PDB file of C-alpha atoms in Angstrom:
ATOM      1  CA  MET A   1      -3.508  11.969  -3.605  1.00  0.00           C
ATOM      2  CA  ALA A   2      -3.987  12.632  -7.233  1.00  0.00           C
ATOM      3  CA  SER A   3      -4.959  10.693  -9.941  1.00  0.00           C
ATOM      4  CA  LEU A   4      -2.671  10.103 -12.767  1.00  0.00           C
ATOM      5  CA  THR A   5      -2.594   8.790 -16.049  1.00  0.00           C
ATOM      6  CA  VAL A   6       0.653   8.050 -18.007  1.00  0.00           C
ATOM      7  CA  ARG A   7       1.876   5.573 -20.563  1.00  0.00           C
ATOM      8  CA  VAL A   8       5.132   3.695 -20.064  1.00  0.00           C
ATOM      9  CA  ASN A   9       6.918   1.467 -22.569  1.00  0.00           C
ATOM     10  CA  ASP A  10       3.208   2.193 -24.372  1.00  0.00           C
ATOM     11  CA  VAL A  11       1.135   0.743 -22.053  1.00  0.00           C
ATOM     12  CA  GLU A  12      -1.597   3.052 -20.019  1.00  0.00           C
ATOM     13  CA  HIS A  13      -1.639   3.180 -16.318  1.00  0.00           C
ATOM     14  CA  HIS A  14      -4.411   4.723 -14.486  1.00  0.00           C
ATOM     15  CA  LEU A  15      -2.906   5.496 -11.140  1.00  0.00           C
ATOM     16  CA  GLU A  16      -3.637   7.202  -7.339  1.00  0.00           C
ATOM     17  CA  VAL A  17      -0.296   8.264  -5.937  1.00  0.00           C
ATOM     18  CA  ASP A  18       0.642  10.747  -3.260  1.00  0.00           C
ATOM     19  CA  THR A  19       1.352  14.025  -4.655  1.00  0.00           C
ATOM     20  CA  ARG A  20       5.182  13.377  -3.188  1.00  0.00           C
ATOM     21  CA  THR A  21       5.734  10.151  -5.030  1.00  0.00           C
ATOM     22  CA  SER A  22       8.940  10.482  -7.562  1.00  0.00           C
ATOM     23  CA  LEU A  23       8.656   9.011 -10.945  1.00  0.00           C
ATOM     24  CA  LEU A  24      11.581   7.081 -10.131  1.00  0.00           C
ATOM     25  CA  ASP A  25       9.645   5.713  -7.239  1.00  0.00           C
ATOM     26  CA  LEU A  26       6.564   5.421  -9.098  1.00  0.00           C
ATOM     27  CA  LEU A  27       8.505   2.909 -11.750  1.00  0.00           C
ATOM     28  CA  ARG A  28      10.326   1.048  -9.338  1.00  0.00           C
ATOM     29  CA  GLU A  29       7.797   0.554  -6.226  1.00  0.00           C
ATOM     30  CA  ARG A  30       4.416   0.778  -7.992  1.00  0.00           C
ATOM     31  CA  LEU A  31       4.814  -1.006 -11.500  1.00  0.00           C
ATOM     32  CA  ARG A  32       7.945  -2.579 -10.553  1.00  0.00           C
ATOM     33  CA  LEU A  33      10.276  -1.502 -13.498  1.00  0.00           C
ATOM     34  CA  THR A  34      13.501  -1.874 -11.632  1.00  0.00           C
ATOM     35  CA  GLY A  35      15.720  -1.170 -14.459  1.00  0.00           C
ATOM     36  CA  SER A  36      16.122   2.752 -13.765  1.00  0.00           C
ATOM     37  CA  LYS A  37      18.259   2.717 -10.432  1.00  0.00           C
ATOM     38  CA  LYS A  38      18.380   5.192  -7.372  1.00  0.00           C
ATOM     39  CA  GLY A  39      22.055   5.822  -7.398  1.00  0.00           C
ATOM     40  CA  CYS A  40      22.062   9.359  -5.411  1.00  0.00           C
ATOM     41  CA  ASP A  41      18.591  10.197  -5.131  1.00  0.00           C
ATOM     42  CA  HIS A  42      19.475  14.091  -5.826  1.00  0.00           C
ATOM     43  CA  GLY A  43      19.955  14.015  -9.362  1.00  0.00           C
ATOM     44  CA  GLN A  44      23.640  14.242  -9.467  1.00  0.00           C
ATOM     45  CA  CYS A  45      24.531  10.585 -11.110  1.00  0.00           C
ATOM     46  CA  GLY A  46      21.995   9.962 -13.709  1.00  0.00           C
ATOM     47  CA  SER A  47      21.515   6.106 -12.993  1.00  0.00           C
ATOM     48  CA  CYS A  48      17.493   7.143 -12.723  1.00  0.00           C
ATOM     49  CA  THR A  49      17.565   8.520 -16.304  1.00  0.00           C
ATOM     50  CA  VAL A  50      14.381   7.850 -18.288  1.00  0.00           C
ATOM     51  CA  LEU A  51      12.843   9.579 -21.428  1.00  0.00           C
ATOM     52  CA  VAL A  52       9.660  11.375 -20.743  1.00  0.00           C
ATOM     53  CA  ASP A  53       8.011  12.506 -24.253  1.00  0.00           C
ATOM     54  CA  GLY A  54      11.462  11.731 -25.372  1.00  0.00           C
ATOM     55  CA  ARG A  55      13.453  14.213 -23.741  1.00  0.00           C
ATOM     56  CA  ARG A  56      16.169  12.460 -20.894  1.00  0.00           C
ATOM     57  CA  VAL A  57      15.054  13.573 -17.417  1.00  0.00           C
ATOM     58  CA  ASN A  58      16.247  12.235 -13.551  1.00  0.00           C
ATOM     59  CA  SER A  59      13.166  10.447 -12.481  1.00  0.00           C
ATOM     60  CA  CYS A  60      14.542  10.753  -8.857  1.00  0.00           C
ATOM     61  CA  LEU A  61      14.031  14.769  -8.919  1.00  0.00           C
ATOM     62  CA  LEU A  62      10.640  14.435 -10.792  1.00  0.00           C
ATOM     63  CA  LEU A  63       7.511  14.332  -9.354  1.00  0.00           C
ATOM     64  CA  ALA A  64       5.232  11.749 -10.571  1.00  0.00           C
ATOM     65  CA  VAL A  65       1.814  14.135 -10.731  1.00  0.00           C
ATOM     66  CA  VAL A  66       4.063  16.096 -13.199  1.00  0.00           C
ATOM     67  CA  CYS A  67       3.958  12.822 -15.734  1.00  0.00           C
ATOM     68  CA  ASP A  68       0.144  13.064 -16.002  1.00  0.00           C
ATOM     69  CA  GLY A  69      -0.450  12.527 -19.670  1.00  0.00           C
ATOM     70  CA  SER A  70       3.060  11.548 -20.439  1.00  0.00           C
ATOM     71  CA  GLN A  71       4.738   8.868 -22.176  1.00  0.00           C
ATOM     72  CA  VAL A  72       7.659   7.477 -20.514  1.00  0.00           C
ATOM     73  CA  THR A  73      10.082   5.167 -21.817  1.00  0.00           C
ATOM     74  CA  THR A  74      12.355   3.288 -19.495  1.00  0.00           C
ATOM     75  CA  VAL A  75      15.569   0.618 -20.277  1.00  0.00           C
ATOM     76  CA  GLU A  76      12.957  -1.817 -20.403  1.00  0.00           C
ATOM     77  CA  GLY A  77      11.099   0.096 -23.452  1.00  0.00           C
ATOM     78  CA  LEU A  78      13.888   0.865 -25.308  1.00  0.00           C
ATOM     79  CA  ALA A  79      14.259  -2.277 -27.234  1.00  0.00           C
ATOM     80  CA  GLY A  80      11.516  -2.680 -29.884  1.00  0.00           C
ATOM     81  CA  GLY A  81       9.943  -6.009 -31.363  1.00  0.00           C
ATOM     82  CA  ASP A  82      12.237  -8.834 -31.337  1.00  0.00           C
ATOM     83  CA  GLY A  83      15.829  -6.752 -31.025  1.00  0.00           C
ATOM     84  CA  LEU A  84      17.416  -4.820 -28.901  1.00  0.00           C
ATOM     85  CA  HIS A  85      17.768  -0.935 -29.528  1.00  0.00           C
ATOM     86  CA  PRO A  86      21.244  -0.320 -31.364  1.00  0.00           C
ATOM     87  CA  VAL A  87      22.572   1.736 -28.522  1.00  0.00           C
ATOM     88  CA  GLN A  88      21.769  -1.373 -26.631  1.00  0.00           C
ATOM     89  CA  GLU A  89      23.549  -3.435 -29.217  1.00  0.00           C
ATOM     90  CA  ALA A  90      26.643  -1.003 -29.208  1.00  0.00           C
ATOM     91  CA  PHE A  91      26.905  -1.052 -25.504  1.00  0.00           C
ATOM     92  CA  ILE A  92      27.158  -5.050 -25.514  1.00  0.00           C
ATOM     93  CA  GLU A  93      29.520  -4.873 -28.388  1.00  0.00           C
ATOM     94  CA  GLN A  94      31.817  -2.177 -27.128  1.00  0.00           C
ATOM     95  CA  ASP A  95      31.751  -3.869 -23.559  1.00  0.00           C
ATOM     96  CA  ALA A  96      30.330  -0.495 -22.416  1.00  0.00           C
ATOM     97  CA  PHE A  97      29.445  -1.567 -18.982  1.00  0.00           C
ATOM     98  CA  GLN A  98      31.040  -3.386 -15.771  1.00  0.00           C
ATOM     99  CA  CYS A  99      28.975  -3.493 -13.000  1.00  0.00           C
ATOM    100  CA  GLY A 100      25.953  -2.519 -14.784  1.00  0.00           C
ATOM    101  CA  TYR A 101      24.449  -0.309 -12.206  1.00  0.00           C
ATOM    102  CA  CYS A 102      24.588   3.046 -14.043  1.00  0.00           C
ATOM    103  CA  THR A 103      23.848   1.369 -17.667  1.00  0.00           C
ATOM    104  CA  PRO A 104      20.205   1.807 -17.765  1.00  0.00           C
ATOM    105  CA  GLY A 105      20.506   5.515 -17.146  1.00  0.00           C
ATOM    106  CA  GLN A 106      23.403   5.737 -19.782  1.00  0.00           C
ATOM    107  CA  LEU A 107      21.114   3.737 -22.164  1.00  0.00           C
ATOM    108  CA  CYS A 108      18.144   6.222 -22.015  1.00  0.00           C
ATOM    109  CA  SER A 109      20.155   9.332 -22.171  1.00  0.00           C
ATOM    110  CA  VAL A 110      22.195   8.146 -25.096  1.00  0.00           C
ATOM    111  CA  VAL A 111      18.908   7.849 -26.685  1.00  0.00           C
ATOM    112  CA  GLY A 112      17.635  10.876 -25.725  1.00  0.00           C
ATOM    113  CA  MET A 113      20.903  12.757 -26.735  1.00  0.00           C
ATOM    114  CA  LEU A 114      21.084  11.503 -29.979  1.00  0.00           C
ATOM    115  CA  ASP A 115      17.784  12.790 -30.634  1.00  0.00           C
ATOM    116  CA  GLU A 116      17.902  16.171 -29.114  1.00  0.00           C
ATOM    117  CA  GLY A 117      20.714  17.294 -32.217  1.00  0.00           C
ATOM    118  CA  GLY A 118      21.876  21.215 -31.348  1.00  0.00           C
ATOM    119  CA  PRO A 119      24.708  22.772 -29.750  1.00  0.00           C
ATOM    120  CA  SER A 120      26.129  21.638 -26.281  1.00  0.00           C
ATOM    121  CA  ALA A 121      27.827  24.193 -23.920  1.00  0.00           C
ATOM    122  CA  ILE A 122      31.394  23.089 -25.510  1.00  0.00           C
ATOM    123  CA  THR A 123      30.098  23.585 -29.271  1.00  0.00           C
ATOM    124  CA  GLU A 124      32.271  26.424 -30.948  1.00  0.00           C
ATOM    125  CA  ASP A 125      30.148  27.121 -34.267  1.00  0.00           C
ATOM    126  CA  LEU A 126      26.807  27.834 -32.981  1.00  0.00           C
ATOM    127  CA  SER A 127      25.181  28.365 -36.605  1.00  0.00           C
ATOM    128  CA  THR A 128      25.809  24.928 -37.663  1.00  0.00           C
ATOM    129  CA  GLU A 129      25.003  21.272 -36.089  1.00  0.00           C
ATOM    130  CA  PRO A 130      28.238  20.079 -34.443  1.00  0.00           C
ATOM    131  CA  VAL A 131      29.562  16.996 -35.045  1.00  0.00           C
ATOM    132  CA  LEU A 132      29.341  14.309 -32.617  1.00  0.00           C
ATOM    133  CA  ASP A 133      32.944  13.356 -31.559  1.00  0.00           C
ATOM    134  CA  ALA A 134      34.269  11.865 -28.298  1.00  0.00           C
ATOM    135  CA  ALA A 135      34.601  15.716 -26.406  1.00  0.00           C
ATOM    136  CA  GLU A 136      30.837  16.387 -27.939  1.00  0.00           C
ATOM    137  CA  ILE A 137      30.020  13.264 -26.288  1.00  0.00           C
ATOM    138  CA  ARG A 138      31.689  13.357 -23.076  1.00  0.00           C
ATOM    139  CA  GLU A 139      29.561  16.755 -22.563  1.00  0.00           C
ATOM    140  CA  ARG A 140      26.255  15.549 -23.824  1.00  0.00           C
ATOM    141  CA  MET A 141      26.611  12.790 -21.526  1.00  0.00           C
ATOM    142  CA  SER A 142      28.554  14.547 -18.301  1.00  0.00           C
ATOM    143  CA  GLY A 143      25.171  14.343 -16.391  1.00  0.00           C
ATOM    144  CA  ASN A 144      25.663  10.524 -16.479  1.00  0.00           C
ATOM    145  CA  LEU A 145      28.516   9.350 -13.873  1.00  0.00           C
ATOM    146  CA  CYS A 146      29.925   5.584 -13.933  1.00  0.00           C
ATOM    147  CA  ARG A 147      31.634   4.450 -11.015  1.00  0.00           C
ATOM    148  CA  CYS A 148      33.375   1.688 -12.887  1.00  0.00           C
ATOM    149  CA  GLY A 149      35.012   3.850 -15.116  1.00  0.00           C
ATOM    150  CA  ALA A 150      33.848   2.181 -18.335  1.00  0.00           C
ATOM    151  CA  TYR A 151      33.601   6.097 -20.199  1.00  0.00           C
ATOM    152  CA  VAL A 152      36.271   4.790 -22.916  1.00  0.00           C
ATOM    153  CA  ASN A 153      33.786   1.977 -23.993  1.00  0.00           C
ATOM    154  CA  ILE A 154      30.939   4.218 -23.563  1.00  0.00           C
ATOM    155  CA  VAL A 155      31.948   6.924 -26.049  1.00  0.00           C
ATOM    156  CA  ALA A 156      33.187   4.061 -28.584  1.00  0.00           C
ATOM    157  CA  ALA A 157      29.227   2.639 -27.785  1.00  0.00           C
ATOM    158  CA  ILE A 158      28.135   6.205 -28.282  1.00  0.00           C
ATOM    159  CA  GLU A 159      29.811   6.248 -31.600  1.00  0.00           C
ATOM    160  CA  GLN A 160      28.829   2.949 -32.990  1.00  0.00           C
ATOM    161  CA  ALA A 161      25.629   3.836 -32.090  1.00  0.00           C
ATOM    162  CA  ALA A 162      25.198   7.345 -33.539  1.00  0.00           C
ATOM    163  CA  ALA A 163      26.225   6.456 -37.215  1.00  0.00           C
ATOM    164  CA  GLY A 164      22.977   4.403 -37.045  1.00  0.00           C
ATOM    165  CA  VAL A 165      20.557   6.512 -34.846  1.00  0.00           C
ATOM    166  CA  ALA A 166      21.804  10.174 -35.124  1.00  0.00           C
ATOM    167  CA  ALA A 167      19.236  12.902 -35.158  1.00  0.00           C
ATOM    168  CA  PRO A 168      18.522  14.079 -38.501  1.00  0.00           C
ATOM    169  CA  GLY A 169      21.355  16.443 -39.925  1.00  0.00           C
ATOM    170  CA  ALA A 170      23.861  15.500 -37.159  1.00  0.00           C
ATOM    171  CA  GLN A 171      27.433  15.001 -38.085  1.00  0.00           C
ATOM    172  CA  VAL A 172      29.241  12.047 -36.529  1.00  0.00           C
ATOM    173  CA  GLU A 173      33.039  11.819 -36.295  1.00  0.00           C
ATOM    174  CA  ALA A 174      34.506   8.974 -34.580  1.00  0.00           C
ATOM    175  CA  VAL A 175      37.636   9.533 -32.706  1.00  0.00           C
ATOM    176  CA  ARG A 176      39.933   7.709 -31.165  1.00  0.00           C
TER     177      ARG A 176
END
């Protein structure tokens, strides 16, 4: 067992956890935040994606004790105040989900991706900020799978959201 202090969606929690507990299990079973889904439990599908200190992670692979002192944001914590996060609004407007199982991980991954900036594996010119076009979006979101195949609408939603929340200096190009 280990003592752990973690801020989840801006609420501080002081917990005793088994050192083998994943962040996903802590969120779902101990804190009752069930938005993040356990898809494959092997870090291959992205359904469990959350933000830890602003960076997207597969919470099924991360031990909770590693998050001691960290800020964790789940899908439940994306919206602020009375409104939805712009990414959530874009997903609704673009009908970017079907069954919705992957949607929480997709949403968290998009928010993290838009804050990351910088080149990806397909960026041709590493000396400039890449254009966030459909191909770049697909590459950056390749760790989040949608078994229903809503990718076309997911890309459209990301393009819409990116126009309003992209990282400083990022170039957004809508490609349809």
